Short mmCIF file of C-alpha atoms in Angstrom, two decimals:
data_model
loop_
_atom_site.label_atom_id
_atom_site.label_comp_id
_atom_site.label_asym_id
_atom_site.label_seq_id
_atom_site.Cartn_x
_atom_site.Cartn_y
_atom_site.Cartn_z
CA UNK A 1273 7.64 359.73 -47.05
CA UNK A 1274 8.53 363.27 -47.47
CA UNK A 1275 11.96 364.60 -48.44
CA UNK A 1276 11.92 368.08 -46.62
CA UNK A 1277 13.83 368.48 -43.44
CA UNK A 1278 12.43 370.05 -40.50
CA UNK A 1279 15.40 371.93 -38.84
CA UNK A 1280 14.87 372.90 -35.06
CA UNK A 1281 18.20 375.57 -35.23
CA UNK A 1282 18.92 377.70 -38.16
CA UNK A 1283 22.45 376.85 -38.34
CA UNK A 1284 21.52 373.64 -39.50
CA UNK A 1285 19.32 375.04 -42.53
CA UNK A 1286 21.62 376.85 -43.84
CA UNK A 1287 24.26 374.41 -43.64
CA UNK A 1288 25.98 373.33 -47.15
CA UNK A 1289 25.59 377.06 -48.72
CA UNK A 1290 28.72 377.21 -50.99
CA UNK A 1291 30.62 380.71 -51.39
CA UNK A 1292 30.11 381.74 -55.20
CA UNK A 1293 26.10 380.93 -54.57
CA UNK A 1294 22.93 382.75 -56.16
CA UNK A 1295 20.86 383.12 -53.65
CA UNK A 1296 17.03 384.18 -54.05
CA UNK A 1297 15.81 386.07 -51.26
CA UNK A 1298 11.95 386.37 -50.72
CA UNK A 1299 10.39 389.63 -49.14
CA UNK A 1300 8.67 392.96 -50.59
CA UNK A 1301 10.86 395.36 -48.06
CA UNK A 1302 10.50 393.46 -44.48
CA UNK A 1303 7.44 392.09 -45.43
CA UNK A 1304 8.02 388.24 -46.12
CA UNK A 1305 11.90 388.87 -45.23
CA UNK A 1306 13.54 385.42 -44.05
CA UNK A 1307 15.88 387.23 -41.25
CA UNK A 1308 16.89 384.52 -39.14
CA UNK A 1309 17.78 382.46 -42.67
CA UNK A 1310 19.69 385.30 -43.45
CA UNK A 1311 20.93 385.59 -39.96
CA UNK A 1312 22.45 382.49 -39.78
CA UNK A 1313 23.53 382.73 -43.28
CA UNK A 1314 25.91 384.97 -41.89
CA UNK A 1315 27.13 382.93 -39.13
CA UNK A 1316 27.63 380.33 -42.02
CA UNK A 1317 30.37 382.08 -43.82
CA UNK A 1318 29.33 381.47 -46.96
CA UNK A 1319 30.70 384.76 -49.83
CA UNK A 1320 31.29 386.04 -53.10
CA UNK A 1321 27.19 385.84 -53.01
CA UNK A 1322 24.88 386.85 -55.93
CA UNK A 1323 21.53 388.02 -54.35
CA UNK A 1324 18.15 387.79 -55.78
CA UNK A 1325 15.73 390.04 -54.76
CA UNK A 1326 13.16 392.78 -54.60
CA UNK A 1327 15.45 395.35 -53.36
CA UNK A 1328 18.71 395.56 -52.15
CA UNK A 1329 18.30 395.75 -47.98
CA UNK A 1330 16.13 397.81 -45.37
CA UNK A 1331 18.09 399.41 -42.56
CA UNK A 1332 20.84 397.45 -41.25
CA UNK A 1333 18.80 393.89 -40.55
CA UNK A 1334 18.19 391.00 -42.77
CA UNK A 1335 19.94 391.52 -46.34
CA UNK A 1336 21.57 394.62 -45.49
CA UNK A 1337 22.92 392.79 -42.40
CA UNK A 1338 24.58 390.25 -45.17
CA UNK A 1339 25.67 393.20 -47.19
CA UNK A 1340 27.19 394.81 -44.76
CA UNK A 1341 29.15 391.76 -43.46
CA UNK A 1342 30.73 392.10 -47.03
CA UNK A 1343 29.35 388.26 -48.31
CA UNK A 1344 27.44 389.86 -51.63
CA UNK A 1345 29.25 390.44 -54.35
CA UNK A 1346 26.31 391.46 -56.83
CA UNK A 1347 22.98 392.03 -56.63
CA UNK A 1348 19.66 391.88 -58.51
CA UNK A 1349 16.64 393.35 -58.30
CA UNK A 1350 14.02 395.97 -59.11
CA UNK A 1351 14.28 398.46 -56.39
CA UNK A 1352 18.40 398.60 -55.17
CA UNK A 1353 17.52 402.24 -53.84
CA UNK A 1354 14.96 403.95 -50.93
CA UNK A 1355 15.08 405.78 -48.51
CA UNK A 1356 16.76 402.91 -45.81
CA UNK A 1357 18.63 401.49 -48.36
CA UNK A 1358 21.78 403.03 -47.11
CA UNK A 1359 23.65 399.79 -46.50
CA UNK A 1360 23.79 398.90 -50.19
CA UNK A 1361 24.05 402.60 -51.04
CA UNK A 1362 27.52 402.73 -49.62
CA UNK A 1363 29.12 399.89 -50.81
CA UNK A 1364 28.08 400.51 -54.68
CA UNK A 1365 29.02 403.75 -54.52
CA UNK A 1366 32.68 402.46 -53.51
CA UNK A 1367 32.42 399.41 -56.46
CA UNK A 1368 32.31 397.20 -53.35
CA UNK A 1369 29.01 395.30 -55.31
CA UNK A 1370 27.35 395.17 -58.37
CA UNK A 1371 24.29 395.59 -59.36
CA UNK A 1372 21.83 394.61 -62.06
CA UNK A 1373 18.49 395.90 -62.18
CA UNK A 1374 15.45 393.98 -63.34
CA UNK A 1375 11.78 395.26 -63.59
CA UNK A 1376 9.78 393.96 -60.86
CA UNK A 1377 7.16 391.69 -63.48
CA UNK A 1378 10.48 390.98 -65.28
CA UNK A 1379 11.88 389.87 -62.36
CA UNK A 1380 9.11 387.93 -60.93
CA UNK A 1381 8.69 386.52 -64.69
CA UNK A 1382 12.35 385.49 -64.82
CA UNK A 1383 12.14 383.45 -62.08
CA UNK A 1384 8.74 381.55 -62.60
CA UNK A 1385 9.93 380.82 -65.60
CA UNK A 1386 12.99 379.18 -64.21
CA UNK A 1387 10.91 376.98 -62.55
CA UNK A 1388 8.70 376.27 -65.01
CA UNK A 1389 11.62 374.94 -67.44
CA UNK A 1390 11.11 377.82 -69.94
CA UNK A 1391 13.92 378.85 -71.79
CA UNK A 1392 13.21 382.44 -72.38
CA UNK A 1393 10.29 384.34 -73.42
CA UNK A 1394 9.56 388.04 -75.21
CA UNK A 1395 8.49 390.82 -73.10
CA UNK A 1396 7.52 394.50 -73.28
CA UNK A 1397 8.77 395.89 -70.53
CA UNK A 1398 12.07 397.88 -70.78
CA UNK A 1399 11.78 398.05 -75.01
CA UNK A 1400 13.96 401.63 -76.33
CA UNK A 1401 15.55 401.95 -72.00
CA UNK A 1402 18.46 401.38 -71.17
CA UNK A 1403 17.51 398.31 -69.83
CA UNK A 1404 17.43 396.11 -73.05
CA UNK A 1405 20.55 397.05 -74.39
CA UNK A 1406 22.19 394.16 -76.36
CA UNK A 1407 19.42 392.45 -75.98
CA UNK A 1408 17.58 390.81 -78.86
CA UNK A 1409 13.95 392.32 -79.69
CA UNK A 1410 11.49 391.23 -82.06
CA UNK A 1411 8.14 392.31 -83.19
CA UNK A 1412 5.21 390.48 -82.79
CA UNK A 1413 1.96 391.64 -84.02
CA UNK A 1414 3.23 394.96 -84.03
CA UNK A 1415 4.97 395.68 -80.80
CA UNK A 1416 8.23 395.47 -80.17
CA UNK A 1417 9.79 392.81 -77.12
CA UNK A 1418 12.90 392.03 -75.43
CA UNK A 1419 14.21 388.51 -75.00
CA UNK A 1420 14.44 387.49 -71.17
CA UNK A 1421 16.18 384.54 -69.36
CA UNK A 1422 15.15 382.85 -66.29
CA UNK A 1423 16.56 383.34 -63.31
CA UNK A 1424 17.63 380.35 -61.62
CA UNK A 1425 18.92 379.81 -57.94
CA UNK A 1426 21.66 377.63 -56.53
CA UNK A 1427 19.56 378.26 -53.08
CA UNK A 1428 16.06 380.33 -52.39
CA UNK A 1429 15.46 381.86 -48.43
CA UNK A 1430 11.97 382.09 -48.26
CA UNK A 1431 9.63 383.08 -45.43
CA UNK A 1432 6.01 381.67 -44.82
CA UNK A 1433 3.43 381.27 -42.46
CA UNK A 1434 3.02 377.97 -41.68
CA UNK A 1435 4.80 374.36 -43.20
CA UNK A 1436 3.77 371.35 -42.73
CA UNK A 1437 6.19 368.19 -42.15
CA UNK A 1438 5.54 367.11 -45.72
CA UNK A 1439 6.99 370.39 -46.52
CA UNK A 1440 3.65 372.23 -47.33
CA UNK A 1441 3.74 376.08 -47.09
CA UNK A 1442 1.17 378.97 -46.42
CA UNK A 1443 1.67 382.56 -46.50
CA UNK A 1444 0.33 385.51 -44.43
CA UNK A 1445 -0.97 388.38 -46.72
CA UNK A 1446 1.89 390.48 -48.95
CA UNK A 1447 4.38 388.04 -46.88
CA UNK A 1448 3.52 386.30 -49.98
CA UNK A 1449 5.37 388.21 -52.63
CA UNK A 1450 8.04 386.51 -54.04
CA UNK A 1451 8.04 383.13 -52.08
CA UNK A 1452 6.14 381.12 -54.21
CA UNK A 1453 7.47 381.43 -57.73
CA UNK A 1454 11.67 381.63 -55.73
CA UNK A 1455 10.45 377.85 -54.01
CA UNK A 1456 10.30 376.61 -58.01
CA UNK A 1457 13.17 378.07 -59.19
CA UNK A 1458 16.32 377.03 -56.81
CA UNK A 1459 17.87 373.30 -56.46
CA UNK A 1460 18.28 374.14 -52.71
CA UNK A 1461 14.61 375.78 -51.40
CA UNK A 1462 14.63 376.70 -47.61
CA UNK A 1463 11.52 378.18 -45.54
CA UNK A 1464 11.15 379.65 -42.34
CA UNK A 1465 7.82 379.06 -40.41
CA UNK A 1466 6.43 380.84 -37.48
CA UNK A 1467 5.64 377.29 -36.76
CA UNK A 1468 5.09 373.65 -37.98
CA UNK A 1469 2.20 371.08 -38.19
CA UNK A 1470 1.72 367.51 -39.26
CA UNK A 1471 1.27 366.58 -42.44
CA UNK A 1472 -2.70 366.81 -43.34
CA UNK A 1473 -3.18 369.63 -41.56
CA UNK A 1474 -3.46 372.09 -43.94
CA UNK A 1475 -6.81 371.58 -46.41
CA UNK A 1476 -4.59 370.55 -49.71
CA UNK A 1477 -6.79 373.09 -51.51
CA UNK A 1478 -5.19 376.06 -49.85
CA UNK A 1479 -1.35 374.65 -50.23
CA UNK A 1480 0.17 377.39 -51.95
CA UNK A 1481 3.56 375.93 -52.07
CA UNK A 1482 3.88 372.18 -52.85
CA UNK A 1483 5.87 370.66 -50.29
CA UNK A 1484 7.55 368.91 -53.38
CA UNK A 1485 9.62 372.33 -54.35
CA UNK A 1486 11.01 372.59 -50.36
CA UNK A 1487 13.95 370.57 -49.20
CA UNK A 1488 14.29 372.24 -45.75
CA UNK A 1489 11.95 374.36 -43.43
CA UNK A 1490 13.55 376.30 -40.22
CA UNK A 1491 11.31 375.81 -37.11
CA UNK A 1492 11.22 379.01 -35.81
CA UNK A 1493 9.77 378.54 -32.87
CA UNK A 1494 11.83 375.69 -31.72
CA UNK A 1495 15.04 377.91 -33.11
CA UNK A 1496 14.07 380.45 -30.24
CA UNK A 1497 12.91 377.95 -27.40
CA UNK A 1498 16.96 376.20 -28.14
CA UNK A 1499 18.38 379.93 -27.97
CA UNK A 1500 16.39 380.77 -24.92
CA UNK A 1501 17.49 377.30 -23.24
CA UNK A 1502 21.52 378.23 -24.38
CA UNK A 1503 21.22 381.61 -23.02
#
């Protein structure tokens, strides 16, 4: 019997998100972007975040929305500036949140290898910048590397294609990004689905998320027939 939840209302996923969480957020800009997660996340109440992510917010939806309701407290990523990313902008500029930035491999590296129960590992990336300050390096076969920890989540908001009931994701093109390697890497893994099918649907050779790393998937198109029907 699986252990993932289907949830028909997003309320309900997010439900149990403590304040003081680090929270992985999928997406590469919009693309892959779990906004009605993050929606609701808001709703929730939950603050004194630390958010996980490619960049720091598009606009004023999604995870500049949950910046700007003043629930993030630091953030980190690889890109925390362009040309929409006014939201965060503003509020680091006043000291309102921190920030830590993390090359994108690093970053993507940091948090596989959270989930794959490594405890660090050497890299190149960032060796004589700023960047690896106080860090230890070492030099292996001549080149010079940078000790890394994972990244680990207390909760990852991912967005997919479809899920199956046994928890099963797929992914639609760069909506891929991050979500796979953030499903591995948090003890509390939600997904939200354009929609959901029965288990043995989807040919197990195309899985690209076990349904073993997902605890919860949002319903999204049973979220908006339940908002239609309370409007």
């Amino acid at each position: 019997m699986s252990r993932t939840e289907i949830c028909d209302a997003a309320r309900h996923a997010v439900a149990g998100i403590h304040d003081g969480s680090t929270v992985l957020v999928g997406g590469f800009g919009m693309a892959g972007m779990p906004t009605t997660l993050i929606d609701a996340l808001i709703q929730q109440g939950a603050t004194d975040l630390t958010i996980v992510s490619n960049n720091a917010g598009n606009g004023d939806t999604g995870l500049a929305a949950l910046l700007a309701a003043g629930r993030v407290t630091k953030v980190i990523c690889s890109f925390p500036r362009q040309t929409d990313s006014y939201v965060f902008d503003e509020l680091y500029r006043a000291g309102k949140v921190h920030l830590e930035v993390v090359p994108q491999g690093n970053l993507a590296e940091r948090i596989r290898a959270a989930g794959a129960g490594i405890g660090a590992f050497f890299c190149p990336t960032g060796v004589g910048t700023p960047l690896a300050e106080g860090k230890e390096t070492r030099t292996i076969d001549g080149r010079d590397y940078v000790l890394e920890y994972p990244i680990r989540g207390d909760v990852a908001l991912i967005g997919a294609h479809i899920g199956d009931r046994a928890g099963n994701l797929l992914y639609r093109k760069t909506a891929r990004n991050f979500g796979p390697v953030m499903a591995t890497a948090a003890s509390l893994t939600i997904a939200e689905v354009s929609r959901v099918v029965e288990a043995g649907s989807i040919d197990p050779e195309i899985v690209v998320t076990p349904g073993i790393f997902v605890d919860r998937i949002l319903d999204l198109s049973a979220d908006r027939r339940m908002r239609e029907a309370a409007s």
